[in-house]
CSV table of C-alpha atoms in Angstrom, one decimal:
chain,number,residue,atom,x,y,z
A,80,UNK,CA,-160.8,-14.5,82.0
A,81,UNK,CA,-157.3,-16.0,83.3
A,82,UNK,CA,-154.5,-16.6,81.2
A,83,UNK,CA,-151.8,-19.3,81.4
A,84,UNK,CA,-149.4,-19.7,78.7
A,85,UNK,CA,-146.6,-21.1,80.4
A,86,UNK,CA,-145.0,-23.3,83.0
A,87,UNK,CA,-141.5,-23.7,84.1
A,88,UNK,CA,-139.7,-26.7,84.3
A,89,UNK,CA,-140.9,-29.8,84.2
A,90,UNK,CA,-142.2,-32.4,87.1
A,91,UNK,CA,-139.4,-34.2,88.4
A,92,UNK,CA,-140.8,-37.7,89.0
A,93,UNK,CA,-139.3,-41.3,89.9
A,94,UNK,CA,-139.8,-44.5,87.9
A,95,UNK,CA,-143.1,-46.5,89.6
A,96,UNK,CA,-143.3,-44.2,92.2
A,97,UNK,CA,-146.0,-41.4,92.8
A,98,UNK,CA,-144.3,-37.8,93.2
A,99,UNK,CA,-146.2,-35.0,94.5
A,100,UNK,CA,-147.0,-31.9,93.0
A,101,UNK,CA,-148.2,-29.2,95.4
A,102,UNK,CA,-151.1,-26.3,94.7
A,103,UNK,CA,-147.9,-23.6,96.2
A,104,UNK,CA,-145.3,-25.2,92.8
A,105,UNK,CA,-148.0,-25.1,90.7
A,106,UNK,CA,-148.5,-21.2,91.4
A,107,UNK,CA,-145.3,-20.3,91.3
A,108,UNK,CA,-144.2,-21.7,87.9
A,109,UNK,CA,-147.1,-21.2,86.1
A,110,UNK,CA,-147.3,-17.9,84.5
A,111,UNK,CA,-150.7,-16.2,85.7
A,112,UNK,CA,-151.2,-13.8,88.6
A,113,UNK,CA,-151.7,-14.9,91.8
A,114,UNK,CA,-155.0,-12.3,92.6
A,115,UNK,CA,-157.0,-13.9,89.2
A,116,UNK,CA,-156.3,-17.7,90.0
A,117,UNK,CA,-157.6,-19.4,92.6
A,118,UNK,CA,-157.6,-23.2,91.1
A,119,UNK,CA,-156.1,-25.4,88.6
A,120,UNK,CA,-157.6,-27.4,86.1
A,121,UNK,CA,-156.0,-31.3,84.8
A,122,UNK,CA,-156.8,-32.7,81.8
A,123,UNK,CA,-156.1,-35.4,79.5
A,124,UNK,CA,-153.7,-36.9,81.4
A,125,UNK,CA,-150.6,-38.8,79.5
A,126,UNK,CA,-149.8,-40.5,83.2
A,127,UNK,CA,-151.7,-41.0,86.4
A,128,UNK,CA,-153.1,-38.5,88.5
A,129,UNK,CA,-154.0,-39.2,92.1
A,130,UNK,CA,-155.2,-37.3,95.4
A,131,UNK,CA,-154.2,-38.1,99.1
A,132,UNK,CA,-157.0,-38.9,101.8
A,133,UNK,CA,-154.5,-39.3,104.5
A,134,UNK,CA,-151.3,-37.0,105.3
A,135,UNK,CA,-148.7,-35.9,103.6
A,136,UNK,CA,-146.9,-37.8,106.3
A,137,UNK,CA,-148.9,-41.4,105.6
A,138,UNK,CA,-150.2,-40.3,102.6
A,139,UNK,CA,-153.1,-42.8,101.4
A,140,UNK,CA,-153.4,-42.3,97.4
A,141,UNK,CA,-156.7,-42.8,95.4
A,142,UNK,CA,-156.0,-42.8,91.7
A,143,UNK,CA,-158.4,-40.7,89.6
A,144,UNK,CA,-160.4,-42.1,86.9
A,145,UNK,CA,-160.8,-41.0,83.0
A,146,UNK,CA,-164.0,-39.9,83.7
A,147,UNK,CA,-163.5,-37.3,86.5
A,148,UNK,CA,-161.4,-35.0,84.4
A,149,UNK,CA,-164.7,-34.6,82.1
A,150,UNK,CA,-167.5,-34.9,84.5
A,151,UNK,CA,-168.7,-31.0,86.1
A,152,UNK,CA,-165.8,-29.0,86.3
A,153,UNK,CA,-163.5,-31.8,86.5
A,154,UNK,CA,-160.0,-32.5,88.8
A,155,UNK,CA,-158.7,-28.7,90.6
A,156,UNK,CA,-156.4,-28.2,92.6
A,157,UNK,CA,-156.8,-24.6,95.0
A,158,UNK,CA,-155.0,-23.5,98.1
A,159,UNK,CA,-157.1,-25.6,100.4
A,160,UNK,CA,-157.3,-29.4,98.7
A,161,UNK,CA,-158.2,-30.9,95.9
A,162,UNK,CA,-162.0,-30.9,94.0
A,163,UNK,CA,-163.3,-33.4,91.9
A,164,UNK,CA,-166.8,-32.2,90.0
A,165,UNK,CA,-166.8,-29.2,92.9
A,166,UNK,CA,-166.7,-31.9,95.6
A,167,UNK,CA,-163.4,-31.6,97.7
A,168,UNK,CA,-161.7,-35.0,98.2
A,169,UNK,CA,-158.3,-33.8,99.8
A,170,UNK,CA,-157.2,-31.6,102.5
A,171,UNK,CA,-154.1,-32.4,101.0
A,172,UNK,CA,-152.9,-29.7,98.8
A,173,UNK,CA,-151.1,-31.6,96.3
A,174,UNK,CA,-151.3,-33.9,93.1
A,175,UNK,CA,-149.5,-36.9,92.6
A,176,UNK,CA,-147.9,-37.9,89.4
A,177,UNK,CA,-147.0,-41.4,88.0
A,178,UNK,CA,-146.5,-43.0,84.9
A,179,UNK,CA,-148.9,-45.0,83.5
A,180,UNK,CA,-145.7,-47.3,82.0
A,181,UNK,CA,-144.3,-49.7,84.7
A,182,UNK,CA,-140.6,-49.8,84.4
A,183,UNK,CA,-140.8,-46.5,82.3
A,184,UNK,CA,-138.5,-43.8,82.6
A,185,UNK,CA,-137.1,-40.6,80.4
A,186,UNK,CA,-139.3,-38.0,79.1
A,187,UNK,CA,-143.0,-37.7,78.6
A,188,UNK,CA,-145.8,-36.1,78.5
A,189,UNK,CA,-148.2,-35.5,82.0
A,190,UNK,CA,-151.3,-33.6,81.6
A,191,UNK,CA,-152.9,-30.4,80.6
A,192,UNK,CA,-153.0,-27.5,82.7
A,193,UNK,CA,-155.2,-24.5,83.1
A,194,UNK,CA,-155.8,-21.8,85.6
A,195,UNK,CA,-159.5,-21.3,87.1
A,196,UNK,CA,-160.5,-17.7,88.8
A,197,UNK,CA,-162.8,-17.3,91.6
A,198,UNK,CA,-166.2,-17.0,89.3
A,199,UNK,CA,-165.1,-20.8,87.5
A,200,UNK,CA,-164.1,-19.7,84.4
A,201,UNK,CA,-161.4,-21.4,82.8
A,202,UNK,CA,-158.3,-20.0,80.6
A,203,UNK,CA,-158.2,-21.0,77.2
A,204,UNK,CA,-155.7,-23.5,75.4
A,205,UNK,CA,-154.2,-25.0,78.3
A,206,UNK,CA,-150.4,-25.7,78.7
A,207,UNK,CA,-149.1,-29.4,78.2
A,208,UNK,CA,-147.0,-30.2,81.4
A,209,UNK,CA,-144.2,-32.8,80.8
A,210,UNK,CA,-142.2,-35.4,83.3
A,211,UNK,CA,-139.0,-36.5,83.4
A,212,UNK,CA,-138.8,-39.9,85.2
A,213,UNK,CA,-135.3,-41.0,86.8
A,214,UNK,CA,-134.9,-44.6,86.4
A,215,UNK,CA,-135.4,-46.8,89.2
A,216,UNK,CA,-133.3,-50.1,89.7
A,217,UNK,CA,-135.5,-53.4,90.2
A,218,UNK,CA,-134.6,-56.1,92.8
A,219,UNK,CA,-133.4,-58.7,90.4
A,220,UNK,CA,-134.2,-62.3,91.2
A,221,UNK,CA,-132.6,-65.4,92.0
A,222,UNK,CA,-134.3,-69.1,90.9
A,223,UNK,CA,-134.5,-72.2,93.5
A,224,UNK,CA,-132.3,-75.3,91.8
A,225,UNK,CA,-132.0,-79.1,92.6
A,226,UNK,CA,-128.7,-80.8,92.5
A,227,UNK,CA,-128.1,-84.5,92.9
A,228,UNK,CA,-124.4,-85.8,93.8
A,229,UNK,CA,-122.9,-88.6,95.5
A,230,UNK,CA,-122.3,-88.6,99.0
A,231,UNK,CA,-118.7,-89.3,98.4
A,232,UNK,CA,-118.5,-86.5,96.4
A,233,UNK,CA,-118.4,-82.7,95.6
A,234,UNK,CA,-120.1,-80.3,93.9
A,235,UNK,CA,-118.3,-77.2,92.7
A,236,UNK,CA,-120.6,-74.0,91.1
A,237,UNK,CA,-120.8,-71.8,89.2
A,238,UNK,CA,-122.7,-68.6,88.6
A,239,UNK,CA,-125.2,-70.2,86.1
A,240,UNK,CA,-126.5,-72.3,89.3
A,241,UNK,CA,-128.0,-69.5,90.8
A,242,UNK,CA,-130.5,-68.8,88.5
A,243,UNK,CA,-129.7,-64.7,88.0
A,244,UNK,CA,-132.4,-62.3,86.4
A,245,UNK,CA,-132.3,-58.8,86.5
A,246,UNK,CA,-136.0,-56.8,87.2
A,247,UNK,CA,-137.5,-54.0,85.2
A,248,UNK,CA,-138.0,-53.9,82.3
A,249,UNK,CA,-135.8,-53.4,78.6
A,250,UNK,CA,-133.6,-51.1,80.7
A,251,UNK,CA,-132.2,-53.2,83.3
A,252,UNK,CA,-132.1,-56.5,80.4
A,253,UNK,CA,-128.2,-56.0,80.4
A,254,UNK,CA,-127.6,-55.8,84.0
A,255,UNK,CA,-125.2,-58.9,85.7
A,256,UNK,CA,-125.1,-60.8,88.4
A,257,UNK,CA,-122.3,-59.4,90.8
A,258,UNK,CA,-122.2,-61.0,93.8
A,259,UNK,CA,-124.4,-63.7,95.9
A,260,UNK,CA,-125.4,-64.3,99.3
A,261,UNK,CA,-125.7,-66.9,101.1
A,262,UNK,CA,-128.2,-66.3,103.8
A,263,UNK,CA,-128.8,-69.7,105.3
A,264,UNK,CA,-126.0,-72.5,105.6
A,265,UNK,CA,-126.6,-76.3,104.5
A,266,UNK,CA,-128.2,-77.9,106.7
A,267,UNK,CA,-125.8,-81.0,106.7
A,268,UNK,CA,-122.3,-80.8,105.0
A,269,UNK,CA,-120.2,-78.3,104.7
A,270,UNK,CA,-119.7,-74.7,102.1
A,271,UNK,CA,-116.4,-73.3,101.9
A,272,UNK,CA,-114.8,-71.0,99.5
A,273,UNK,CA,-111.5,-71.4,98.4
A,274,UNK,CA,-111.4,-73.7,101.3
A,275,UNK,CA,-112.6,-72.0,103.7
A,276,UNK,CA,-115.7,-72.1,105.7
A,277,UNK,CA,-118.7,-69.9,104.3
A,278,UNK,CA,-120.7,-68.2,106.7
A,279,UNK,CA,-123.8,-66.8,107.0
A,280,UNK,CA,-124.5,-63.7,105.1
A,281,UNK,CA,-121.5,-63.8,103.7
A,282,UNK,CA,-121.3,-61.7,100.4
A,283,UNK,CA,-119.5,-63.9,97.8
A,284,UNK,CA,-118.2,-62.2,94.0
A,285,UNK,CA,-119.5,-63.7,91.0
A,286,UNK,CA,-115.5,-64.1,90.0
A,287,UNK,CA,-115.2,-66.2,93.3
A,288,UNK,CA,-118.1,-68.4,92.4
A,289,UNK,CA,-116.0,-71.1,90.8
A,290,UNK,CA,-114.3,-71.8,94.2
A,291,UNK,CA,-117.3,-72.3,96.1
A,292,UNK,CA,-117.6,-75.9,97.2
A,293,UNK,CA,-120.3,-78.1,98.3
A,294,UNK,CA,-119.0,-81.3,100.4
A,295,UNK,CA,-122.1,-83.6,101.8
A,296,UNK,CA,-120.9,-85.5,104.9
A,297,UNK,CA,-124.3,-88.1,105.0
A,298,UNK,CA,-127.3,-89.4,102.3
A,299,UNK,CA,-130.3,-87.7,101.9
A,300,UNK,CA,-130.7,-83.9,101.4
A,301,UNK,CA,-129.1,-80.1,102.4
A,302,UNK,CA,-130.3,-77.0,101.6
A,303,UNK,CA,-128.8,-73.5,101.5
A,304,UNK,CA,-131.0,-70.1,101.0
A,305,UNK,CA,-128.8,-67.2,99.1
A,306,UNK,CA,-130.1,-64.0,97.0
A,307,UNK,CA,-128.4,-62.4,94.1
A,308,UNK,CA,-127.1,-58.7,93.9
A,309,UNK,CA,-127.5,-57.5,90.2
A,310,UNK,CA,-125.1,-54.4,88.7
A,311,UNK,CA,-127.7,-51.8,88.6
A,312,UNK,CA,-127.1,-50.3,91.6
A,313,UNK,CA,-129.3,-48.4,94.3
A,314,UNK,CA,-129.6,-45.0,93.2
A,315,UNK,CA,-133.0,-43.0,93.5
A,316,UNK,CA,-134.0,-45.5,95.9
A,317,UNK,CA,-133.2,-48.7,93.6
A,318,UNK,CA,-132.8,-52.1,95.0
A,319,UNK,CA,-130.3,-54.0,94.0
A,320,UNK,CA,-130.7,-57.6,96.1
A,321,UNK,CA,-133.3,-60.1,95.2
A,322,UNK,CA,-135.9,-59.2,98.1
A,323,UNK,CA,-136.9,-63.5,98.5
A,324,UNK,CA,-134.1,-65.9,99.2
A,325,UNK,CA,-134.0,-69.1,97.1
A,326,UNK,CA,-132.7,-72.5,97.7
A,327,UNK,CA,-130.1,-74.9,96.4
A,328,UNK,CA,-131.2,-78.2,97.6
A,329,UNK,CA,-129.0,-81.3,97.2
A,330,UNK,CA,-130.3,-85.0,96.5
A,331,UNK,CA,-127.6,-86.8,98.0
A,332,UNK,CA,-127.1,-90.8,97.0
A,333,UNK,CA,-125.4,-93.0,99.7
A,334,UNK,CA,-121.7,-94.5,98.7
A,335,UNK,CA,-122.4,-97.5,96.3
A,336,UNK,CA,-126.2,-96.1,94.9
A,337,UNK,CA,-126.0,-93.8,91.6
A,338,UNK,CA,-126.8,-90.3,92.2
A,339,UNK,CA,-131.4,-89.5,92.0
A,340,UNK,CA,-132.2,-87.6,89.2
């Protein structure tokens, strides 16, 4: 009968993201000889378990059920794909892990492990793998607002006009709005800051914000697109710019009419 007592390490994974965990890491932190094991068992998974029909290079995943871990002789992993009940459903020689938390990140458990030897029989016990999940930054957004002013007027702003909320979840709850974007310019009037022109894609500072000015130059309407940049930064592949643009639209009332609401 095999014997697995031990594992080393833990799997490093990412927040929301699948991370793979090949049959060749398995063997060589798991403490049972190479010549008796020729599989591993998962079970009771804390997270999410899933196998790869595709490559490793376009890797298509297919996440596995509650009820494959307990059906036959359950999920294995062996030097030439992945089994499910005996039934191979993966050239792909590795598991991937995720969370089963969005937004979750820090330590936790990820499934039992147990070695398998070439006549099927399992080791007893098992040995309780855990994950430590890096924390991934999510795009933060930005919220579409409608002004109305005068047409011989201005309209100066201010970083509560662009709507800022950070993504994620409890983690990212105290991030900030840093800077803003404008990625389209009004379609009629003119944007300057500090009193000069804004162009497109230019990055503006949340401090700068309050010297950003709106001037129409006719009634009617104008429009702008920008997105918001939040404080949370981009590392292990975080995003930190709101992935849609939104809008500022002005109502503009001709000279003599009071401003639409």
């Amino acid at each position: 009968m095999p014997t697995l007592t031990s594992y080393i390490g833990t799997i490093a994974a990412t927040e929301d993201v699948f991370t793979a965990l090949s049959f060749a890491t398995i063997q060589s932190r798991a403490n049972e000889s190479v010549v008796d094991t020729v599989a591993f068992k998962f079970s009771s998974p804390v997270g999410l378990l899933a196998y790869n029909t595709g490559s490793l290079a376009a890797p298509v995943l297919v996440t596995l059920t509650a009820a494959q871990y307990t059906t036959g002789t359950g999920v294995q992993i062996k030097s030439d794909g992945v089994y499910v009940n005996s039934v191979k459903v993966s050239l792909v020689t590795s598991v991937y892990f995720k969370s089963a938390v969005t937004d979750f990140n820090g330590s936790q458990g990820a499934f039992t492990l147990n070695a398998v030897d070439a006549g099927g029989v399992v080791s007893v016990g098992g040995v309780v793998l855990s994950a430590t999940v890096l924390a991934v930054n999510d795009a933060p957004t930005g919220t579409n607002e409608t002004l109305s002013i005068s047409q011989a007027g201005t309209y100066t702003f201010s970083a509560a006009d662009f709507g800022f909320h950070p993504g994620g979840g409890a983690d990212e709850a105290a991030q900030t709005l840093t800077n803003v974007t404008i990625t389209s310019l009004p379609s009629t009037g003119s944007l300057k800051l500090g009193g000069v022109a804004v162009s497109a894609n230019q990055v503006i500072p949340v401090a700068s914000l309050g010297t950003l000015v709106y001037t129409p130059i006719a009634s009617g309407t104008a429009s702008f697109g920008f997105k918001v940049q939040d404080s949370g930064g981009v590392a292990n592949g975080g995003v930190d710019i709101s992935v849609t643009a939104n809008t500022v639209t002005f109502n503009i009332a001709a000279v003599g009419a009071a401003p639409a609401v």
